XYZ file of C-alpha atoms in Angstrom:
410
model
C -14.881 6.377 21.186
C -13.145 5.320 24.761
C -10.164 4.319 26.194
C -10.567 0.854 24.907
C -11.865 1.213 21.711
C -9.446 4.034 20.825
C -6.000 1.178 22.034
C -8.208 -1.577 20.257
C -7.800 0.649 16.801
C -4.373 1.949 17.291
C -3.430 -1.602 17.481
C -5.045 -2.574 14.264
C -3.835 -0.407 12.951
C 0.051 -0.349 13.775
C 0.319 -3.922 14.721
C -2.672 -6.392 12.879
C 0.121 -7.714 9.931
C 2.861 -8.144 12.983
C 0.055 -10.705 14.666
C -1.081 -12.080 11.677
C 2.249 -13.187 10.959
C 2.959 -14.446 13.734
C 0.196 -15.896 14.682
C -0.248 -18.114 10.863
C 4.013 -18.717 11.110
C 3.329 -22.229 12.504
C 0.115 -23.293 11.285
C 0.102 -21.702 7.660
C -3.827 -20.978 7.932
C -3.912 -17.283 7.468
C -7.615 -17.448 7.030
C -7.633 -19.073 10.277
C -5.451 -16.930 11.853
C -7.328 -13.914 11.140
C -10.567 -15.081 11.945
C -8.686 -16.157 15.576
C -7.304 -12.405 15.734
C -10.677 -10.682 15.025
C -12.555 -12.756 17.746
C -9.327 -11.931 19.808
C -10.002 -7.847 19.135
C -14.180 -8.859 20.004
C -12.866 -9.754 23.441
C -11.079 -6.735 24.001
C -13.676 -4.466 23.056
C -16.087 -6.318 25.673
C -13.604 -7.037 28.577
C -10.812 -3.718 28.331
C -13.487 -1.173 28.865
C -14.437 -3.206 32.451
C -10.837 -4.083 33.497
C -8.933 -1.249 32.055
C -6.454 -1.577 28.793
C -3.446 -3.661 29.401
C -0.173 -2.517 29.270
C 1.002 -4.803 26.774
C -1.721 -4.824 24.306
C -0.829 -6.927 21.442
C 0.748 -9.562 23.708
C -3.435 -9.243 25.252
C -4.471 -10.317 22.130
C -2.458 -12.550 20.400
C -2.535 -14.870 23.803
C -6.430 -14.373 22.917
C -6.145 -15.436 19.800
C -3.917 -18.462 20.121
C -6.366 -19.654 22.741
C -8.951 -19.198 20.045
C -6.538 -21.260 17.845
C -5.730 -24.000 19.913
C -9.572 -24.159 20.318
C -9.802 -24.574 16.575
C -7.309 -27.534 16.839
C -9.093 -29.660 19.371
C -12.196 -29.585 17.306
C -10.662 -30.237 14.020
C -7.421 -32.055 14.525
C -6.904 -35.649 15.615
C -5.889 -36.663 19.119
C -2.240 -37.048 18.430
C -1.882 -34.162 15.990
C -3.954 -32.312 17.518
C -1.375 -32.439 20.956
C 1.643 -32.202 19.015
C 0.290 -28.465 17.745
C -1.052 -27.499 21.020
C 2.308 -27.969 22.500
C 4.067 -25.945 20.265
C 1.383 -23.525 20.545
C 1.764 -23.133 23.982
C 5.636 -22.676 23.949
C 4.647 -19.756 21.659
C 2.518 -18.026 24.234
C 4.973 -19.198 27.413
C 7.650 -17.334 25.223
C 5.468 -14.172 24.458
C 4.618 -13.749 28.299
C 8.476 -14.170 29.076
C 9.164 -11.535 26.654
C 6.086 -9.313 27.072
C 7.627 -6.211 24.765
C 8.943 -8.872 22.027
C 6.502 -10.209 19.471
C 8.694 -11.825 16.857
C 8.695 -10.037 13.304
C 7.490 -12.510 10.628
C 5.939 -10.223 8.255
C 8.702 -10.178 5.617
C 8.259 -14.039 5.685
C 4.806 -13.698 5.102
C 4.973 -11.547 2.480
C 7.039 -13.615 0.581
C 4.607 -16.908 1.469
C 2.333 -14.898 -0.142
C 4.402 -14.301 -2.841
C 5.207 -18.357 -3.986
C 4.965 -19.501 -7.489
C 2.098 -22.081 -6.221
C -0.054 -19.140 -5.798
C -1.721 -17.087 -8.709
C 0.513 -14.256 -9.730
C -2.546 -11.792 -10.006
C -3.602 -12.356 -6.854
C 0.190 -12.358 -4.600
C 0.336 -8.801 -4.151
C -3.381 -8.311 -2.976
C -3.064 -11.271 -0.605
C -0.054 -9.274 0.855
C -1.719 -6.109 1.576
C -4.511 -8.424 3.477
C -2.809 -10.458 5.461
C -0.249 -8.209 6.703
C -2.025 -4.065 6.490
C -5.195 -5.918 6.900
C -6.730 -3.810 3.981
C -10.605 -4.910 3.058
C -10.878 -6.002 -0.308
C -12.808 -3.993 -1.322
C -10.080 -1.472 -0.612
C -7.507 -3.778 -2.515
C -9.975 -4.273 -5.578
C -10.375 -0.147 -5.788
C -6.339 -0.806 -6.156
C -5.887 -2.813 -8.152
C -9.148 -1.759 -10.653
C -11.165 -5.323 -9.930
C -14.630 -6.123 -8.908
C -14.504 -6.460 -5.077
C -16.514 -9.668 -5.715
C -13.928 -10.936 -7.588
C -10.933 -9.819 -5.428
C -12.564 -11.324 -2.372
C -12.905 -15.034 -4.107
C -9.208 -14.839 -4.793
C -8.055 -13.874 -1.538
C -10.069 -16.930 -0.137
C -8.436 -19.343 -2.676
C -4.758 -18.188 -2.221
C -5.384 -18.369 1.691
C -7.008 -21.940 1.474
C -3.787 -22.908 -1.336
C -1.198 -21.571 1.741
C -2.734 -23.763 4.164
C -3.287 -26.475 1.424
C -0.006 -26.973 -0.117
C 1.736 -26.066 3.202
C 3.953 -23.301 1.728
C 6.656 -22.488 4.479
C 7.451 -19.250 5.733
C 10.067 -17.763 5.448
C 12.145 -15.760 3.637
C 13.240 -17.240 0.385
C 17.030 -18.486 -0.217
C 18.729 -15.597 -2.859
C 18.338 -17.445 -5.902
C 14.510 -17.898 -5.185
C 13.806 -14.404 -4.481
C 13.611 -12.703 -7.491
C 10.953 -14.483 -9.195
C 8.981 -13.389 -5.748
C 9.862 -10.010 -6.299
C 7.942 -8.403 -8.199
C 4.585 -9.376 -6.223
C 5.856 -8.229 -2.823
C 7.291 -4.615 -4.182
C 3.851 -3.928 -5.683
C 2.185 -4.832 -2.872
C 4.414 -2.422 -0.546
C 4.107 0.254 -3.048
C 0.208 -0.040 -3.208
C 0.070 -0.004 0.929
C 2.369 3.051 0.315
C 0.022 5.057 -2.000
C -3.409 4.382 -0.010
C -1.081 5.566 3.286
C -0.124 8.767 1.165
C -3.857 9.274 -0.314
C -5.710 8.568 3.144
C -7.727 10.698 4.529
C -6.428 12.453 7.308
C -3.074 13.377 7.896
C -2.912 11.652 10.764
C -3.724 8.806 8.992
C -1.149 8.998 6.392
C 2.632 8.745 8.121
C 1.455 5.489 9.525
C 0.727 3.019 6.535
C 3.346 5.015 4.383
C 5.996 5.184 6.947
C 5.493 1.429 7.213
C 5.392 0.859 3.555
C 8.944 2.335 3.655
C 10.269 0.248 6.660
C 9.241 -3.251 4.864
C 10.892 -1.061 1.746
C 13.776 -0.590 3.595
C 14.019 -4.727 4.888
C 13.698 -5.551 1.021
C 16.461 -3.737 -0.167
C 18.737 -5.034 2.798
C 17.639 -8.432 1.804
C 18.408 -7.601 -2.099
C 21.367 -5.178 -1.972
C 21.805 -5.789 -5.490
C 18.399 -5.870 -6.760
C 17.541 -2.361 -8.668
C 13.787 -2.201 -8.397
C 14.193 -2.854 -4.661
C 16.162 0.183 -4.774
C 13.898 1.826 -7.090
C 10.522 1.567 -5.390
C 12.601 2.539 -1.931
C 13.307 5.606 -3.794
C 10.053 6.705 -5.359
C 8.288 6.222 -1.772
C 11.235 8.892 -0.365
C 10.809 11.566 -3.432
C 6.947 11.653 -2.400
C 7.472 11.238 1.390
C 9.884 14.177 0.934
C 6.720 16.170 0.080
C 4.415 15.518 2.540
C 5.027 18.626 4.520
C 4.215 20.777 1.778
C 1.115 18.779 0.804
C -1.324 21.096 2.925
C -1.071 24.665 3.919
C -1.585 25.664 7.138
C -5.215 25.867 7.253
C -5.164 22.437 6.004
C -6.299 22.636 2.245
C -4.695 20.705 -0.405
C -1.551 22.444 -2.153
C -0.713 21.028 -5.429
C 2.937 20.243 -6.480
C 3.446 23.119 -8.966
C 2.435 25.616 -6.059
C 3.753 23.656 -3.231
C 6.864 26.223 -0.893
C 9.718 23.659 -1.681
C 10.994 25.357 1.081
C 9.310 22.803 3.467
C 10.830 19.576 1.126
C 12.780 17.157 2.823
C 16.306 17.761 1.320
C 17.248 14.316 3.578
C 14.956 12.463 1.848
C 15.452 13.560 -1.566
C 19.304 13.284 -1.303
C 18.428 9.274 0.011
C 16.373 9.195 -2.830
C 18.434 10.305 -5.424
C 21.593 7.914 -4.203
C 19.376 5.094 -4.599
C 18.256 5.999 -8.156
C 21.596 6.433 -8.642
C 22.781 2.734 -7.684
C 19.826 1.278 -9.006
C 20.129 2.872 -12.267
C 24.066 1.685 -12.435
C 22.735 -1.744 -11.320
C 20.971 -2.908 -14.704
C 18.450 -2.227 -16.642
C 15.423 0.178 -16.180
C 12.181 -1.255 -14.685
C 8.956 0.450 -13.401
C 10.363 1.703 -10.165
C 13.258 3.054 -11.405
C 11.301 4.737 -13.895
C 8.963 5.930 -11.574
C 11.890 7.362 -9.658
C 13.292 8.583 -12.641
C 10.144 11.013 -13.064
C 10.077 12.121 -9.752
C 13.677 13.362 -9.587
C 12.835 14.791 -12.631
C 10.043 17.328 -11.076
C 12.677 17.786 -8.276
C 15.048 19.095 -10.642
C 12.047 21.693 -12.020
C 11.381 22.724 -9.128
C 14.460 22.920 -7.356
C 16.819 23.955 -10.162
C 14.429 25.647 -12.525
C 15.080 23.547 -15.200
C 12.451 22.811 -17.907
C 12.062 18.882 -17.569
C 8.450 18.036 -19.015
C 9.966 16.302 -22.083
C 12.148 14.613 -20.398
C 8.758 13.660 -17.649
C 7.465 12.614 -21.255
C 9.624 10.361 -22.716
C 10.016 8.715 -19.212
C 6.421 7.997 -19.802
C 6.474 6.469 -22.819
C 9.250 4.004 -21.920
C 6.760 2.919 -18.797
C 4.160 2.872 -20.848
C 5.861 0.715 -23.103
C 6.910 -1.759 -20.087
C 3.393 -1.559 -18.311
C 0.732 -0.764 -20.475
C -1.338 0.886 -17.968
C -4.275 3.101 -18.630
C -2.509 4.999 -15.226
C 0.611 5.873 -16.791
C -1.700 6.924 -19.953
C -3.439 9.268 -18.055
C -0.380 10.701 -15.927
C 1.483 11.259 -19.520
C -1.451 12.935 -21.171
C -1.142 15.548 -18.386
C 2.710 15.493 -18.384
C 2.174 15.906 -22.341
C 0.177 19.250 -21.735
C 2.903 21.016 -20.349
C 4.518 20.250 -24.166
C 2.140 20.200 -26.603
C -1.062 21.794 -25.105
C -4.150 20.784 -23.617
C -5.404 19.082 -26.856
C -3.078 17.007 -27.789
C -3.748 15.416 -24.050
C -6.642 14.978 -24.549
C -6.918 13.301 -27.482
C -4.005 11.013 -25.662
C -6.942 10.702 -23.222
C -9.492 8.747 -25.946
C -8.192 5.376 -25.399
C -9.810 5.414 -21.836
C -12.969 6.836 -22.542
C -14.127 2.533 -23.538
C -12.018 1.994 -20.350
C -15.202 1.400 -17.588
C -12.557 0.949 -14.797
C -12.277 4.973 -15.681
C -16.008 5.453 -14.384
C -15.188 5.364 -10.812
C -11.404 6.474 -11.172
C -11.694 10.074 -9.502
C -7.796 11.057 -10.480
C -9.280 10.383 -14.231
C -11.826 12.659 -13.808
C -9.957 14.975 -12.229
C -7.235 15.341 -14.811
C -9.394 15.189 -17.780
C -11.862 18.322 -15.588
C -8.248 20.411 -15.614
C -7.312 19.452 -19.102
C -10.667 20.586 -20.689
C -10.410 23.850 -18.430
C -6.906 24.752 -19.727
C -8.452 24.247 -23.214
C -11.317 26.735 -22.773
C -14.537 23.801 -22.642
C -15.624 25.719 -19.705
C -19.223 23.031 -19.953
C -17.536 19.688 -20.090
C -14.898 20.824 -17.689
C -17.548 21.349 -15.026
C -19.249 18.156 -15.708
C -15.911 16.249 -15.282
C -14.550 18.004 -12.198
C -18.473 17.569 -10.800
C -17.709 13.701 -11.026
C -14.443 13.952 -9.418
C -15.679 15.809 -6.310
C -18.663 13.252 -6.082
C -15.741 10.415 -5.996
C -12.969 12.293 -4.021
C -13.062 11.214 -0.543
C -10.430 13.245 1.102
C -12.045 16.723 2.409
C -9.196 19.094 1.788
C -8.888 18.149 -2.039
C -12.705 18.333 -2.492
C -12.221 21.900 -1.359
C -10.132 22.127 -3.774
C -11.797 21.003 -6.684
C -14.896 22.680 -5.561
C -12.874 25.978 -5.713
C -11.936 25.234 -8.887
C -15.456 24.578 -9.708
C -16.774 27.982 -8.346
C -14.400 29.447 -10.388
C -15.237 27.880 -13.665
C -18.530 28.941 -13.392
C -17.943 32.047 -12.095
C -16.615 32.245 -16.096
């Protein structure tokens, strides 16, 4: 890849939801402001690799793309209206070239836009990780456990019910941002766990380091808000970690081998003073539960104390709250350090009907080690087999196929 192509991706990648923002703030049409964006990136591609990449990159292209906008309006608005926008558009790209390192930060707005009652509840969180990570959705469907079909359809009518109902944006007064909370912490904690589980290292402190900064923004807007607090502190018990993640050849360590040695001790301690407040603030939800299980292997492995039943009944109170075939599968392994390798599986029966489980590789992958531990050398092969076929990033397919070598090898 050049020059160009190489500054056209970084951007993407580190500034599409900043532009996005931005760029819909006025006009409300995210649909429209993406398609203006991606014809804005098309022009880049063709004219940076002739005249060189501009110093100021994402001012480059969002003047591109509001040109591409106003373009839009002349052929769709009426005379008057149609001035009226194209005024204020321009003010917005006189402004930009005054300020050529200050592009206005609207994403929290947008996230909670995206987050209004008028739009489907199912569908708020995966129209935030669109509009401002600019995941694909069929990325967002593999989240989320939906046909991409079907996610795709949804995305298209929340954008077109934005634009539609002209939802404002901005960030919600206090008393209207709970009931938009919910939506906008899943949505941050889903861009957080594809950042952690890309592939590529270098991939992975930028989507999950910016997962944590709108985290962060969140909490300052909700100081009083436990799940806020919660969620912020579940992202810093696994960021803590990510040093110890691979060795130094590069192959996946798991957590029970990982040198806590290399731990973040300043991100724990962050973490666990959040739990803390949260946990003083009111009653438990899923983040704080989360949390709650995370400290809770912190303590094993930093203190040596024996916490799987505690890991356990954490479990059941979030499955209890959530219901989720995830949590099922993360407490039948949890379980085995208790009760065995059978009894997890047989916790593992309700997801065998489950066809989301087909293509879930961290199914596969836990039931593979579960039926290993309990001697079905056979079944364990077959099930770690599938869970190499669907595991994606290189250093834990090493790792599985190691595992595989070895089970045969018995």
């Amino acid at each position: 890849m050049d020059e160009a192509g190489r500054a056209a991706e970084r951007v993407a990648r580190e500034s599409y939801g900043r532009l996005v923002a931005f760029l819909s703030a006025r006009t409300r049409d995210v649909a429209g402001a993406e398609d203006a964006l991606g014809e804005a990136f098309t022009s880049a591609l063709r004219v940076w690799p002739a005249e060189g990449v501009p110093d100021n990159p994402d001012a480059w292209l969002l003047t591109a793309a509001r040109r591409r906008q106003t373009d839009t309006v002349r052929r769709t608005q009426t005379r008057k209206a149609g001035e009226e926008h194209l005024q204020l558009i321009g003010d917005e790209i006189e402004a930009v070239a005054d300020e050529q390192d200050v592009i206005p930060d609207r994403r929290l707005a947008l996230m909670f836009a995206c987050a209004h009652p008028a739009i489907e509840r199912a569908v708020r969180a995966p129209l935030v990780l669109q509009t401002i990570l600019g995941l694909s959705a069929e990325d967002i469907a593999a989240a989320f456990m939906i046909p991409p079909k079907t996610m795709g359809q949804r995305l298209v009518r929340a954008k077109t019910r934005i634009r539609d109902a002209g939802i404002p944006f901005r960030v919600p007064d206090p008393e209207e941002l709970p009931e938009r909370l919910d939506a906008v912490l899943d949505a941050i904690y889903a861009a957080y766990s594809k950042g952690w589980n890309e592939v590529g290292d270098d991939a992975v402190p930028e989507l999950a380091d910016e997962a944590i900064w709108l985290g962060r923004m969140v909490v300052s807007l909700l100081p009083d808000e436990p799940e806020a607090k919660g969620m912020l502190a579940l992202m810093f018990y696994t960021a803590a970690r990510r040093a110890a993640r691979r060795d130094a050849a590069g192959a996946y360590v798991p957590l029970e081998q990982q040198d806590t040695g290399l731990w973040n001790n300043s991100l724990i301690a962050l973490a666990e003073d959040l739990l803390h407040q949260a946990n003083a603030a009111g009653p438990s939800g899923r983040y704080q539960i989360e949390a709650a299980i995370q400290s809770a292997h912190v303590a094993r492995r930093l203190a040596g104390v024996s916490s799987w039943p505690a890991v356990v009944a954490l479990y059941d109170h979030l499955l209890a709250l959530t219901g989720s075939p995830v949590v099922i599968l993360n407490r039948a392994v949890a379980r085995a350090e208790v009760d065995g390798p059978r009894a997890a599986l047989a916790d593992l029966t309700p997801l065998e009907a489950d066809k989301r489980m087909l293509s879930y590789q961290p199914y596969w992958a836990a039931k593979g080690h579960l039926l290993a531990r309990a001697g079905d050398t056979a079944p364990a092969v077959e099930a770690l087999t599938i869970a190499v076929g669907l595991t994606t990033d290189e250093a834990l397919k090493a790792y599985l196929l190691k595992r595989l070598a070895s089970l045969r090898a018995t």
